Amino acid sequence: MSAPQQRPPAAINAMTVDVEDYFQVSAFEPYVDRAQWQDLPARVDANTGRILELFEARDIRGTFFILGWVAERWPQLVRDIAARGHEVASHGWQHTRVSTQTPQQFREDVVRTRALLQDLSGQPVPGYRAASYSIGRAESWAWDELAAAGHSYSSSIVPIRHDLYGIPGAPRFAFRTAGDRLLEIPVTTVCLAGRNINCGGGGWFRLFPYGFSRWALRRVNQRDGEAAVFYFHPWEIDPEQPRPQGLGARTRFRHYLNLGHTYGRLQRLLADFRWGRMDDIFLPEAGRR
Ligand SMILES: [Zn+2]
């Protein structure tokens, strides 16, 4: 008689939030100048507050990749995120894609943002995520800069083919880079018929029915035996956000698709899986400060 099968403990996946406002997304760059940002009605503070309440209600701790621009204007938000037990991480200063910066510009941006976030949170900031996952094949130099600036990990690539980002053929799961000084942790994809499909959040979470996300993340946990990395933005739970005029059709479609469903889907996602912080899952040897 065989012993009863022991069920493996449910995997812990990383829940991440990219803390930026609706007008700061890369797709709006042709329509909204950075100089206008300070004059637009801000929603990021209130929307992130709703996310903190949502996580609190389910006793979930996650990682918040925060823009320096946001941290400078809402310092209390950063302190609040840290005080509630979440990981504070960097999303760069003002959402400039890596691919449009020189190494020196990138270095200054990364150093300035990390210093502010460490000051406000009172904690080391090991994590970084590039605006729009903009570390592509031609930007591998950015990993060296991140390591030199003191970051221990980056979550800045998606191993898919896409018009705006992605490194097709890159590893689907965490790998060491920058001469072993940095861990790159890609956003999660599911491999179907040899093709990687994004199941780690953002517009894809709004596009596909929720059942697909749940199936895909379970497959990653069970078949690949890996932790998933999921991300979303505060503006994605805010269907009432102001809508800038003159946006192109594709941008409108991608940005506004199913915004009214996101909050409900997130509630299901939070209940269906176990979630944690990036540093706890991927840097356990570093230990929590
Ligand atoms: Zn972003």
Coordinates of C-alpha atoms and ligand atoms in Angstrom, one line a residue:
M1 CA 0.0 0.0 0.0
S2 CA 1.4 3.3 -0.9
A3 CA 1.5 6.3 1.4
P4 CA -1.1 8.9 0.8
Q5 CA 0.2 11.5 -1.7
Q6 CA 1.4 14.6 0.0
R7 CA 0.2 17.7 -1.7
P8 CA 3.0 20.1 -2.3
P9 CA 2.6 23.5 -0.5
A10 CA 0.9 26.0 -2.7
A11 CA 3.4 28.1 -4.6
I12 CA 3.9 31.8 -3.6
N13 CA 3.9 34.1 -6.5
A14 CA 5.0 37.7 -6.6
M15 CA 2.3 40.4 -6.6
T16 CA 3.7 43.7 -8.0
V17 CA 2.2 47.1 -8.7
D18 CA 3.8 49.7 -11.0
V19 CA 3.0 53.0 -9.2
E20 CA 2.4 55.5 -12.0
D21 CA -0.5 57.7 -13.1
Y22 CA -2.8 57.2 -16.1
F23 CA -1.0 59.9 -18.1
Q24 CA 2.5 58.5 -17.5
V25 CA 2.2 55.3 -19.6
S26 CA 4.5 55.0 -22.5
A27 CA 1.7 54.8 -25.0
F28 CA 0.6 58.4 -24.1
E29 CA 4.1 59.9 -24.8
P30 CA 3.1 61.2 -28.2
Y31 CA 0.0 62.9 -26.7
V32 CA 0.9 64.1 -23.2
D33 CA 4.2 66.0 -22.7
R34 CA 6.0 65.4 -19.4
A35 CA 5.9 69.2 -18.8
Q36 CA 2.1 68.9 -18.6
W37 CA 2.1 66.1 -16.0
Q38 CA 2.0 68.5 -13.0
D39 CA -1.1 70.2 -14.3
L40 CA -3.2 67.1 -14.9
P41 CA -5.6 65.8 -12.3
A42 CA -3.7 63.2 -10.3
R43 CA -5.3 59.8 -9.4
V44 CA -2.3 57.7 -8.4
D45 CA -2.4 58.6 -4.7
A46 CA -6.0 57.6 -4.2
N47 CA -5.9 54.5 -6.5
T48 CA -2.8 53.2 -4.8
G49 CA -4.6 53.7 -1.5
R50 CA -7.4 51.5 -2.7
I51 CA -4.8 48.8 -3.6
L52 CA -3.3 49.0 -0.1
E53 CA -6.8 48.5 1.4
L54 CA -7.4 45.5 -1.0
F55 CA -4.1 43.9 0.0
E56 CA -4.6 44.6 3.7
A57 CA -8.0 42.9 3.6
R58 CA -6.4 39.7 2.4
D59 CA -3.3 40.0 4.4
I60 CA -1.1 40.2 1.3
R61 CA 2.3 41.8 1.0
G62 CA 3.6 42.7 -2.4
T63 CA 6.2 44.8 -4.2
F64 CA 5.5 48.4 -5.4
F65 CA 7.7 49.7 -8.2
I66 CA 7.4 53.5 -7.7
L67 CA 8.3 56.3 -10.0
G68 CA 10.6 58.9 -8.4
W69 CA 8.3 61.6 -9.8
V70 CA 5.4 60.1 -7.8
A71 CA 7.5 59.6 -4.6
E72 CA 8.6 63.2 -4.7
R73 CA 5.0 64.5 -4.8
W74 CA 3.5 61.9 -2.4
P75 CA 6.2 61.0 0.1
Q76 CA 3.6 59.9 2.6
L77 CA 2.4 57.3 0.1
V78 CA 5.9 55.7 0.0
R79 CA 6.1 55.7 3.8
D80 CA 2.7 54.2 4.0
I81 CA 3.6 51.4 1.5
A82 CA 6.7 50.5 3.5
A83 CA 4.9 50.8 6.9
R84 CA 2.3 48.3 5.8
G85 CA 5.0 45.7 5.2
H86 CA 5.3 45.9 1.4
E87 CA 8.6 46.1 -0.6
V88 CA 9.4 49.5 -2.0
A89 CA 11.2 49.2 -5.4
S90 CA 12.2 51.6 -8.2
H91 CA 10.4 52.2 -11.5
G92 CA 12.8 55.0 -12.5
W93 CA 12.3 58.7 -12.1
Q94 CA 9.8 59.7 -14.8
H95 CA 9.0 56.6 -16.9
T96 CA 11.7 57.1 -19.5
R97 CA 12.3 54.0 -21.5
V98 CA 15.8 52.6 -21.2
S99 CA 16.0 52.4 -25.0
T100 CA 15.8 56.2 -25.3
Q101 CA 18.6 57.0 -22.8
T102 CA 22.4 57.0 -22.9
P103 CA 24.1 54.8 -20.2
Q104 CA 25.0 58.0 -18.4
Q105 CA 21.4 59.4 -18.4
F106 CA 20.1 56.0 -17.3
R107 CA 22.7 55.9 -14.4
E108 CA 21.7 59.3 -13.1
D109 CA 18.0 58.4 -13.3
V110 CA 18.5 55.1 -11.5
V111 CA 20.7 56.5 -8.7
R112 CA 18.5 59.5 -8.0
T113 CA 15.3 57.4 -7.8
R114 CA 16.9 54.7 -5.6
A115 CA 18.3 57.4 -3.2
L116 CA 14.9 59.0 -2.8
L117 CA 13.0 55.8 -2.2
Q118 CA 15.6 54.6 0.3
D119 CA 15.3 57.9 2.2
L120 CA 11.5 57.8 2.3
S121 CA 11.1 54.1 3.1
G122 CA 14.1 53.8 5.5
Q123 CA 14.9 50.5 3.8
P124 CA 17.4 49.3 1.2
V125 CA 15.8 49.2 -2.3
P126 CA 17.1 46.1 -4.1
G127 CA 14.5 46.0 -6.9
Y128 CA 14.1 47.9 -10.2
R129 CA 11.7 47.7 -13.1
A130 CA 12.3 49.5 -16.4
A131 CA 9.5 51.7 -17.8
S132 CA 7.5 49.5 -20.2
Y133 CA 9.9 46.5 -19.8
S134 CA 12.3 48.4 -22.0
I135 CA 15.5 46.4 -21.5
G136 CA 15.7 44.8 -24.9
R137 CA 18.6 43.0 -26.7
A138 CA 20.4 46.3 -27.3
E139 CA 20.1 47.5 -23.7
S140 CA 21.9 44.7 -21.8
W141 CA 24.3 47.4 -20.7
A142 CA 21.5 48.6 -18.4
W143 CA 22.0 45.5 -16.1
D144 CA 25.6 46.5 -15.4
E145 CA 24.4 50.0 -14.5
L146 CA 21.7 48.7 -12.2
A147 CA 24.2 46.4 -10.4
A148 CA 26.7 49.3 -10.1
A149 CA 23.9 51.5 -8.6
G150 CA 23.3 48.9 -5.9
H151 CA 20.3 47.1 -7.2
S152 CA 20.2 43.3 -6.6
Y153 CA 17.4 42.5 -9.0
S154 CA 15.6 43.8 -12.0
S155 CA 12.2 42.8 -13.4
S156 CA 12.5 44.5 -16.8
I157 CA 12.0 42.1 -19.6
V158 CA 9.2 40.1 -21.2
P159 CA 10.3 37.1 -23.2
I160 CA 7.8 37.6 -26.0
R161 CA 7.5 39.3 -29.5
H162 CA 5.6 42.6 -29.3
D163 CA 5.6 45.9 -31.1
L164 CA 6.6 48.0 -28.1
Y165 CA 8.8 45.7 -26.0
G166 CA 10.0 42.1 -25.4
I167 CA 13.0 39.9 -26.0
P168 CA 11.8 36.8 -27.9
G169 CA 13.8 33.8 -26.9
A170 CA 15.0 35.2 -23.6
P171 CA 14.7 32.9 -20.5
R172 CA 11.2 32.8 -19.1
F173 CA 12.4 32.6 -15.5
A174 CA 14.9 34.3 -13.3
F175 CA 18.5 34.3 -14.5
R176 CA 21.7 35.9 -13.4
T177 CA 23.3 38.6 -15.5
A178 CA 25.8 41.6 -15.3
G179 CA 28.7 39.2 -14.4
D180 CA 26.6 37.4 -11.8
R181 CA 25.9 40.7 -9.9
L182 CA 22.2 41.0 -10.8
L183 CA 19.2 38.7 -11.0
E184 CA 16.8 39.5 -13.9
I185 CA 13.3 38.2 -13.1
P186 CA 11.1 38.3 -16.3
V187 CA 7.3 38.9 -16.1
T188 CA 5.6 35.6 -16.3
T189 CA 4.7 33.9 -19.6
V190 CA 3.0 30.6 -20.4
C191 CA 4.5 28.6 -23.2
L192 CA 1.9 27.2 -25.6
A193 CA 2.8 25.3 -28.7
G194 CA 6.3 26.7 -28.5
R195 CA 5.1 30.3 -28.2
N196 CA 5.3 32.5 -25.1
I197 CA 2.2 34.3 -24.1
N198 CA 2.1 37.0 -21.5
C199 CA 0.1 35.9 -18.5
G200 CA 1.8 38.2 -15.9
G201 CA -0.7 41.1 -16.0
G202 CA -1.1 44.5 -17.5
G203 CA -3.2 44.8 -20.7
W204 CA -3.2 41.0 -21.1
F205 CA -5.0 40.4 -17.9
R206 CA -7.7 42.8 -19.1
L207 CA -7.8 41.3 -22.6
F208 CA -8.2 37.6 -21.8
P209 CA -11.0 36.2 -19.7
Y210 CA -10.0 35.7 -16.0
G211 CA -10.2 31.9 -16.4
F212 CA -7.2 32.0 -18.8
S213 CA -5.1 33.9 -16.3
R214 CA -5.9 31.4 -13.6
W215 CA -5.2 28.4 -15.8
A216 CA -1.9 29.9 -17.1
L217 CA -0.6 30.8 -13.7
R218 CA -1.5 27.4 -12.3
R219 CA 0.3 25.8 -15.2
V220 CA 3.4 27.9 -14.5
N221 CA 3.3 26.9 -10.8
Q222 CA 2.6 23.2 -11.4
R223 CA 4.2 22.3 -14.7
D224 CA 7.1 24.6 -14.7
G225 CA 7.4 24.5 -10.9
E226 CA 8.2 28.2 -10.8
A227 CA 6.8 31.3 -9.0
A228 CA 4.9 33.7 -11.2
V229 CA 5.4 37.4 -11.3
F230 CA 2.2 39.4 -11.8
Y231 CA 1.9 43.2 -12.3
F232 CA -0.8 45.8 -12.6
H233 CA -1.1 49.6 -12.4
P234 CA -3.2 51.8 -10.1
W235 CA -5.0 53.4 -13.1
E236 CA -6.2 49.9 -14.2
I237 CA -8.8 49.9 -11.3
D238 CA -10.0 53.4 -12.2
P239 CA -12.6 53.4 -15.0
E240 CA -13.5 57.1 -14.1
Q241 CA -10.0 58.4 -14.9
P242 CA -9.9 61.5 -17.1
R243 CA -9.4 60.7 -20.8
P244 CA -6.9 62.9 -22.7
Q245 CA -8.1 64.0 -26.1
G246 CA -6.7 62.9 -29.4
L247 CA -5.4 59.4 -28.5
G248 CA -4.9 57.0 -31.4
A249 CA -7.3 54.1 -31.8
R250 CA -4.8 51.4 -30.8
T251 CA -3.7 53.3 -27.7
R252 CA -7.4 53.9 -26.7
F253 CA -8.1 50.2 -27.1
R254 CA -5.2 49.0 -25.0
H255 CA -5.5 51.5 -22.3
Y256 CA -9.3 51.5 -21.7
L257 CA -10.1 47.8 -22.4
N258 CA -12.1 46.2 -19.6
L259 CA -11.0 48.7 -17.0
G260 CA -14.4 48.2 -15.2
H261 CA -13.6 44.5 -14.8
T262 CA -10.0 44.7 -13.4
Y263 CA -10.8 45.3 -9.7
G264 CA -13.2 42.3 -9.6
R265 CA -10.7 40.1 -11.4
L266 CA -8.0 41.1 -9.0
Q267 CA -10.1 40.1 -6.1
R268 CA -10.4 36.6 -7.6
L269 CA -6.7 36.5 -8.4
L270 CA -5.7 37.4 -4.9
A271 CA -8.0 34.7 -3.5
D272 CA -7.0 32.0 -6.0
F273 CA -3.2 32.1 -5.4
R274 CA -0.8 32.8 -2.6
W275 CA 1.2 36.0 -3.0
G276 CA 4.3 37.6 -1.6
R277 CA 7.1 40.2 -2.2
M278 CA 9.7 39.9 -4.9
D279 CA 12.6 40.1 -2.4
D280 CA 11.1 37.4 -0.1
I281 CA 10.6 35.0 -3.1
F282 CA 13.6 35.6 -5.2
L283 CA 16.3 36.9 -2.7
P284 CA 15.6 34.7 0.3
E285 CA 19.3 34.5 1.0
A286 CA 19.5 38.2 1.5
G287 CA 16.9 38.0 4.3
R288 CA 14.5 40.7 5.3
R289 CA 16.1 43.7 6.8
Ligands
ZN1 ZN 5.4 51.7 -16.0

